[in-house]
mmCIF file of C-alpha atoms in Angstrom:
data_model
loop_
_atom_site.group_PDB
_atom_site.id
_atom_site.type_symbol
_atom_site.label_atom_id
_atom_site.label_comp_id
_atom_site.label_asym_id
_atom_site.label_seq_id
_atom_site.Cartn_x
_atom_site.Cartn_y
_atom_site.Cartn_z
ATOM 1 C CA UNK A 1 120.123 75.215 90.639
ATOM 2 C CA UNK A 2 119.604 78.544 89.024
ATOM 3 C CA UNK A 3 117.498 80.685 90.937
ATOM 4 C CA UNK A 4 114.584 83.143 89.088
ATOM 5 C CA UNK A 5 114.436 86.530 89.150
ATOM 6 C CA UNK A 6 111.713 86.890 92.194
ATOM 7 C CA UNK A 7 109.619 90.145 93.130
ATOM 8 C CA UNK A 8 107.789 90.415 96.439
ATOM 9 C CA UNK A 9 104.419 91.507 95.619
ATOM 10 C CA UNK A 10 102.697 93.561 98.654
ATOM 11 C CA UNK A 11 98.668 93.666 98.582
ATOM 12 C CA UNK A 12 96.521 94.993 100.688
ATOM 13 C CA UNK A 13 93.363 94.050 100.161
ATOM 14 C CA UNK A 14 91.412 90.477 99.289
ATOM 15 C CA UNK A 15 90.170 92.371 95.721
ATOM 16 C CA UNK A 16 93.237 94.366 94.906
ATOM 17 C CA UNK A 17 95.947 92.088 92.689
ATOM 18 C CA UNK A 18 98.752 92.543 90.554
ATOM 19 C CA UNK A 19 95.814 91.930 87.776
ATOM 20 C CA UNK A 20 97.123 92.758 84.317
ATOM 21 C CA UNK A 21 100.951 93.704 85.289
ATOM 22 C CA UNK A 22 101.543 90.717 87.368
ATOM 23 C CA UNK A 23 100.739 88.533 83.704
ATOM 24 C CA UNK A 24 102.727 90.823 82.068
ATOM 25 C CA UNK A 25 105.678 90.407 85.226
ATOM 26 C CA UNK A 26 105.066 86.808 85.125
ATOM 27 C CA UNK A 27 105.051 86.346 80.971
ATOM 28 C CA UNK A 28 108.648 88.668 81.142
ATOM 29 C CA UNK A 29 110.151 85.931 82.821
ATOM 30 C CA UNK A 30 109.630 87.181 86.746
ATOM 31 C CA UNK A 31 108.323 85.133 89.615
ATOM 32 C CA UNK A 32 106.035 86.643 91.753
ATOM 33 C CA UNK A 33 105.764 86.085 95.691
ATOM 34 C CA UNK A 34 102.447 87.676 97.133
ATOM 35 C CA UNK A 35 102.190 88.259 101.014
ATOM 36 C CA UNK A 36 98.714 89.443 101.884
ATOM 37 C CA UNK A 37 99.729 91.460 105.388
ATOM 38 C CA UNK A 38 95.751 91.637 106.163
ATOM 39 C CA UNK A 39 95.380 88.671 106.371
ATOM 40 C CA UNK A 40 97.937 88.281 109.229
ATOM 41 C CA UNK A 41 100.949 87.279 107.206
ATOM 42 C CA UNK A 42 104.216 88.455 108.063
ATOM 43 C CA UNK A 43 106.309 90.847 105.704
ATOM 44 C CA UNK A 44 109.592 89.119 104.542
ATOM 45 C CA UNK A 45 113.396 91.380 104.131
ATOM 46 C CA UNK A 46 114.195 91.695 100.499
ATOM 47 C CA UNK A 47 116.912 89.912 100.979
ATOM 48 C CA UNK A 48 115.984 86.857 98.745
ATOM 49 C CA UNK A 49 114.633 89.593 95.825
ATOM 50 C CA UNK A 50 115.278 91.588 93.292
ATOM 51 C CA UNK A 51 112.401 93.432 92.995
ATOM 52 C CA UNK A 52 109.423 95.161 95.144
ATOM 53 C CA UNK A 53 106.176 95.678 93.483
ATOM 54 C CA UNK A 54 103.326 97.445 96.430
ATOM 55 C CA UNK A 55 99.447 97.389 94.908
ATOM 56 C CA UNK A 56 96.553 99.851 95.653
ATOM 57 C CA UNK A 57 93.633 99.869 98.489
ATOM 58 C CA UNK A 58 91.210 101.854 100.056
ATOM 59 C CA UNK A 59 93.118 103.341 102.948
ATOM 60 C CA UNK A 60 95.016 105.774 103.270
ATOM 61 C CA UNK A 61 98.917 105.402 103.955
ATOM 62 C CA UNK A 62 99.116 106.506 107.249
ATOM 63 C CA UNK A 63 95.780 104.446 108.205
ATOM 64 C CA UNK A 64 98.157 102.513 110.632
ATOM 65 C CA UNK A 65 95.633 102.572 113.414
ATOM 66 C CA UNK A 66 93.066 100.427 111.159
ATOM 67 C CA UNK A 67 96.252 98.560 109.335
ATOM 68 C CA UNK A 68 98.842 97.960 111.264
ATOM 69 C CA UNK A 69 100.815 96.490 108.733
ATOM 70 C CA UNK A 70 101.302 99.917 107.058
ATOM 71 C CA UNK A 71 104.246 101.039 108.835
ATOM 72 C CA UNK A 72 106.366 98.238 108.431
ATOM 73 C CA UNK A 73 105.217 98.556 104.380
ATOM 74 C CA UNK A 74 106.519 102.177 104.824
ATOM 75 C CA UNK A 75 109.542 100.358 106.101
ATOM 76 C CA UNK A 76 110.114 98.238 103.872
ATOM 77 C CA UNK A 77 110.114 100.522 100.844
ATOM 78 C CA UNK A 78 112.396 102.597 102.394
ATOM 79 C CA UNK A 79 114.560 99.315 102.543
ATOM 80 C CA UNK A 80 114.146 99.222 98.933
ATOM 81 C CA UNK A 81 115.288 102.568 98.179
ATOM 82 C CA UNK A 82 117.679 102.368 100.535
ATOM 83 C CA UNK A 83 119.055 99.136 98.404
ATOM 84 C CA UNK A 84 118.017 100.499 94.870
ATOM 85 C CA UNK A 85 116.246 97.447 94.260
ATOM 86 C CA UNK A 86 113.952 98.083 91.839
ATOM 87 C CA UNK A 87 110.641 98.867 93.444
ATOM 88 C CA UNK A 88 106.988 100.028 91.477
ATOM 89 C CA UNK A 89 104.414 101.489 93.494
ATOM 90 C CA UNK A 90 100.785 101.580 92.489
ATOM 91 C CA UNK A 91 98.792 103.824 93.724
ATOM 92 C CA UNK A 92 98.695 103.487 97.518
ATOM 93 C CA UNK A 93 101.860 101.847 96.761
ATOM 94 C CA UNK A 94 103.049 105.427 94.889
ATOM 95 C CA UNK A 95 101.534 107.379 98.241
ATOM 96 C CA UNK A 96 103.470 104.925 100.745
ATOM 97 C CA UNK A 97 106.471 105.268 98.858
ATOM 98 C CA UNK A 98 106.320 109.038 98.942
ATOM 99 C CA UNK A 99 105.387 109.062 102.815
ATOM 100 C CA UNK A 100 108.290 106.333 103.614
ATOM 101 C CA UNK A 101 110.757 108.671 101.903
ATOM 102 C CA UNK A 102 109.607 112.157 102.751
ATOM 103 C CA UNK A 103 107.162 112.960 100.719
ATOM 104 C CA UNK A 104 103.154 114.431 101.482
ATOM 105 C CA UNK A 105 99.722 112.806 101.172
ATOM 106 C CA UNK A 106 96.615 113.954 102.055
ATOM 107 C CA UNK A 107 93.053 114.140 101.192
ATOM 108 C CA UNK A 108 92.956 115.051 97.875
ATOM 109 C CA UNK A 109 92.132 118.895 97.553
ATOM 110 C CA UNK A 110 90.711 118.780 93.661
ATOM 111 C CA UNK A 111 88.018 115.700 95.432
ATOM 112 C CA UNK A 112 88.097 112.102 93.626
ATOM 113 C CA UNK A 113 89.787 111.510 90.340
ATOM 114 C CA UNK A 114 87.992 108.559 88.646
ATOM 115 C CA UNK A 115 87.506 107.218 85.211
ATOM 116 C CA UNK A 116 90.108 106.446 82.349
ATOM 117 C CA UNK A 117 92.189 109.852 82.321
ATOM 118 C CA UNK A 118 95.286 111.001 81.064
ATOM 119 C CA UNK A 119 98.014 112.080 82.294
ATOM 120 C CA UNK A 120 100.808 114.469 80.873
ATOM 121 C CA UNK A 121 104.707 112.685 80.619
ATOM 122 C CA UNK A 122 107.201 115.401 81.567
ATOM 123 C CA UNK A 123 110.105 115.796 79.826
ATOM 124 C CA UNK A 124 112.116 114.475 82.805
ATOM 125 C CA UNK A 125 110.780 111.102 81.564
ATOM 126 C CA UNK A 126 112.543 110.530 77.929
ATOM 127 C CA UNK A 127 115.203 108.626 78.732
ATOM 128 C CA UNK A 128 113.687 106.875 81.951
ATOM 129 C CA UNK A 129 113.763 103.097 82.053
ATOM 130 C CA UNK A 130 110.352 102.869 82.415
ATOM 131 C CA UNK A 131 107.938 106.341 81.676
ATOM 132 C CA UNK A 132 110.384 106.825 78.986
ATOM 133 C CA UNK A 133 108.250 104.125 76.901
ATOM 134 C CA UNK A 134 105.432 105.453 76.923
ATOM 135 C CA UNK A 135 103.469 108.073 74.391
ATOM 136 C CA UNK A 136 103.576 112.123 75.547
ATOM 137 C CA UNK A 137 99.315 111.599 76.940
ATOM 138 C CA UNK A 138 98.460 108.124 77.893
ATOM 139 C CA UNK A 139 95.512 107.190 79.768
ATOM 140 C CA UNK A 140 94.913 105.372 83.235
ATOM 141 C CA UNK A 141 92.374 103.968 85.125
ATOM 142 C CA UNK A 142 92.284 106.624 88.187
ATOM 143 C CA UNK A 143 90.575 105.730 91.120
ATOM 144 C CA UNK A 144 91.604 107.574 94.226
ATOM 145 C CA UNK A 145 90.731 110.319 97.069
ATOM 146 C CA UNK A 146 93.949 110.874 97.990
ATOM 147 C CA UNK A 147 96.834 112.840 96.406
ATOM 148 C CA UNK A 148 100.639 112.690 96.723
ATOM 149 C CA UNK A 149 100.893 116.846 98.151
ATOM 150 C CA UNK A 150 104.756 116.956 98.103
ATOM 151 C CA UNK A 151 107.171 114.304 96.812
ATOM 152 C CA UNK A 152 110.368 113.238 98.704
ATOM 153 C CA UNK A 153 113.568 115.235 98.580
ATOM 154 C CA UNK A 154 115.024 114.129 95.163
ATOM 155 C CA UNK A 155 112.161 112.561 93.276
ATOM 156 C CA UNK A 156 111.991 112.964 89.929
ATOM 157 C CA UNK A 157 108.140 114.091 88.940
ATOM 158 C CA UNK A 158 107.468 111.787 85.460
ATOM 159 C CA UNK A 159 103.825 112.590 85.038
ATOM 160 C CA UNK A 160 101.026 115.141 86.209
ATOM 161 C CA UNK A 161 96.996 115.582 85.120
ATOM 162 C CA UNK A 162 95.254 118.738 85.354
ATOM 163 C CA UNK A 163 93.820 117.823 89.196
ATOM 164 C CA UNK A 164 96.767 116.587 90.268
ATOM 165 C CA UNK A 165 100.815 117.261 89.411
ATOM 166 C CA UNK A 166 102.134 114.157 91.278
ATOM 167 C CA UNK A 167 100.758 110.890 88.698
ATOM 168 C CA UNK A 168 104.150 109.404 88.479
ATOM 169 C CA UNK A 169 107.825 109.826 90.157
ATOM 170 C CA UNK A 170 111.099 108.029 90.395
ATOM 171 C CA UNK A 171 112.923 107.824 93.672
ATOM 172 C CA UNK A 172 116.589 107.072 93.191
ATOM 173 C CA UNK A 173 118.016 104.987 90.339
ATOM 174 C CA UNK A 174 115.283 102.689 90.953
ATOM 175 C CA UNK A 175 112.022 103.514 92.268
ATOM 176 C CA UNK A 176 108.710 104.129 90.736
ATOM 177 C CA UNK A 177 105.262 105.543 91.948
ATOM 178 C CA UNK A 178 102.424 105.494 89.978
ATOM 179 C CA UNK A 179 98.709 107.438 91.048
ATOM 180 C CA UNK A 180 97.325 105.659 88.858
ATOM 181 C CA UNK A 181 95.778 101.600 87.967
ATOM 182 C CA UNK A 182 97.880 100.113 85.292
ATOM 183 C CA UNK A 183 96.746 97.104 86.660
ATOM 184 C CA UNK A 184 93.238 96.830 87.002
ATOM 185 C CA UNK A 185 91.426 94.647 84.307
ATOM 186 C CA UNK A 186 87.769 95.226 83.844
ATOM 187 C CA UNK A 187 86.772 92.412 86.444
ATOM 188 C CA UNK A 188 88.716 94.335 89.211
ATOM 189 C CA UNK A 189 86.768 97.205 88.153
ATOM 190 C CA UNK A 190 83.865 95.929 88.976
ATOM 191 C CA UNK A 191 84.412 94.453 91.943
ATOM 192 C CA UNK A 192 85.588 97.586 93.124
ATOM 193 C CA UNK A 193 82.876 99.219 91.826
ATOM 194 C CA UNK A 194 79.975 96.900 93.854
ATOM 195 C CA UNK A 195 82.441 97.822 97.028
ATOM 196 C CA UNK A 196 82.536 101.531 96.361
ATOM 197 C CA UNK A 197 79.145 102.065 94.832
ATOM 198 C CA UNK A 198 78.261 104.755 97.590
ATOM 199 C CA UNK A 199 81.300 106.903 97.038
ATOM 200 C CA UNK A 200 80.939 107.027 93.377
ATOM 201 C CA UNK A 201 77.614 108.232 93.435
ATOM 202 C CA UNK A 202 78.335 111.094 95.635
ATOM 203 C CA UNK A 203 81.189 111.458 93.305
ATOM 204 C CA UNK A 204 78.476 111.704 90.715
ATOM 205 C CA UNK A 205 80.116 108.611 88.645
ATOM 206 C CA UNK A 206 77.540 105.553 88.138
ATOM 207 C CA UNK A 207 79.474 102.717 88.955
ATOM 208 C CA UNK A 208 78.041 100.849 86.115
ATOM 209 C CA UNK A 209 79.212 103.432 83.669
ATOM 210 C CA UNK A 210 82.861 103.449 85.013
ATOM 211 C CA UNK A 211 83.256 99.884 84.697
ATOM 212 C CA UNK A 212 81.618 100.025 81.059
ATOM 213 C CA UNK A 213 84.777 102.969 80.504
ATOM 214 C CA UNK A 214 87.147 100.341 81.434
ATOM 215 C CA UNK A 215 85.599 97.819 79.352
ATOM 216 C CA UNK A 216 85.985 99.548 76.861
ATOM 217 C CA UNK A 217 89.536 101.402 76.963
ATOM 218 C CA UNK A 218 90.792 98.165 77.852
ATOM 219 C CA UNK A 219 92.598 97.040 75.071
ATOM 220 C CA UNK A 220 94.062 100.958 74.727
ATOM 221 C CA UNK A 221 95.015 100.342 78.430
ATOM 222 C CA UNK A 222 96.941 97.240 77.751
ATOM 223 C CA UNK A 223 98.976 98.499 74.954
ATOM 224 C CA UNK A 224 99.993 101.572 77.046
ATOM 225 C CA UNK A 225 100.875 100.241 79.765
ATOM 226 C CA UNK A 226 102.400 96.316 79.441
ATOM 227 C CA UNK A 227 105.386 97.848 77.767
ATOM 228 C CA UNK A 228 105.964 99.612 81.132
ATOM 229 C CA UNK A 229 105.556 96.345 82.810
ATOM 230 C CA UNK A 230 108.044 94.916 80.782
ATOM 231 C CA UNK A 231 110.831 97.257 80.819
ATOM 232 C CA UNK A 232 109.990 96.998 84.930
ATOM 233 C CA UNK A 233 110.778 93.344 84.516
ATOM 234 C CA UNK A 234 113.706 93.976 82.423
ATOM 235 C CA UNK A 235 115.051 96.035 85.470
ATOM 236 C CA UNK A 236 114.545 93.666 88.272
ATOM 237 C CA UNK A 237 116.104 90.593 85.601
ATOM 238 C CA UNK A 238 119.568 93.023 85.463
ATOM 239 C CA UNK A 239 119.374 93.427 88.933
ATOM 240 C CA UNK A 240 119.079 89.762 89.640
ATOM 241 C CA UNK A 241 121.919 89.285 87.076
ATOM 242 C CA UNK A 242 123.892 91.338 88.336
ATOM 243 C CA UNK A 243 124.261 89.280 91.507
ATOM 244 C CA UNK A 244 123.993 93.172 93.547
ATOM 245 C CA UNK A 245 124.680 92.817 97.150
ATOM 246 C CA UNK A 246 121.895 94.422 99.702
ATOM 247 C CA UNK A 247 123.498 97.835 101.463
ATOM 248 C CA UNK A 248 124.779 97.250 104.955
ATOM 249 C CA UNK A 249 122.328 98.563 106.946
#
């Protein structure tokens, strides 16, 4: 029996899903295998993987005395790295990756960043697997309070924004962080937006309007960003391919 090309999918929250990149994962030819560590379930090795994909939520990454599964995320990507199986962090997936590895977060100094932004590609990105297809400003759906202060010894820094310098690094041969949400489709929005409606308006962003922005940059969003989805796919099918044995550890 052949076996698919299968990527362990880490969320964190009921409302926070692979959304749009786990369709565009899925339609590449990937299988995806969600564990939802809130909800009491277990984190698995990678052993049976070829590819680590960690979504977003509202804590922080070192909120381990309110989720005690974030340590053994931490872990875990560190695992990955350690294995160079291809791994894509989103958001608090991008700020767990740095902290597993090295790296700084913290309360983000420059406040919030929220709304469909772009970000600047450095020039470290042409040629990357990944950043490397995508145009020189795209835009994002940010949506954090927290900021990635320092990145790990080694990282490559892919993409900044004016508040922030950290949007997007690679971690070894294999390893992605992203501040931003590729993956949010308007309907996550707003669900995130009837959760968070309090800390937007002190952020002075109407919730309604912010889910209206993403309405309405989402087909921009799409074409941005499933091209990075795919060539992330494309990654974890060579991987799988390639038959690579896990490092000894």
């Amino acid at each position: 029996m052949v076996m698919t090309a299968r990527v362990l999918v880490v969320q964190h929250e009921p409302d926070t899903g692979p959304g749009w990149f786990g369709g565009w994962l899925t339609d590449a030819g990937v299988t995806l295998h969600t564990v939802h560590p809130y909800a009491g379930q277990g984190l698995p090795t990678l052993d049976s993987y070829a590819g680590l994909l960690v979504l977003g939520g509202a804590m922080a990454p070192a909120d381990d005395d309110v989720c005690a599964w974030l340590p053994a995320t931490r872990a875990l990507m560190a695992d990955a790295v350690a294995r160079e199986l291809p791994t894509f962090g989103i958001c608090l997936g991008a700020e767990l990756l740095a902290l597993a590895c090295g790296g700084e977060v913290r309360r983000g100094t420059a406040g919030p960043e929220l709304g469909v932004l772009g970000v600047d590609v450095q020039p470290a990105a042409t040629g990357d697997p990944l950043f490397g297809v995508l145009p020189a400003r795209p835009r994002v759906l940010q949506w954090h309070w927290e900021e990635i202060a320092a990145l790990p010894a080694g990282a490559v820094r892919l993409a900044s924004s004016p508040a922030y310098p950290h949007q997007a690094f690679r971690l070894g041969p294999a390893a992605w962080g992203v501040q931003g949400h590729p993956e949010v489709t308007a309907d996550i929005a707003a669900a995130w937006a009837r959760e968070d409606s309090p800390l937007l308006v002190a952020a002075g962003r109407s919730p309604e309007a912010l889910v209206a922005e993403v309405r309405g940059a989402a087909a921009e969003l799409a074409g941005t960003w499933q091209p990075l989805a795919e060539s992330f796919a494309a990654v974890v099918l060579r991987f799988h391919e390639a038959g690579r044995a896990p490092v000894a550890g």
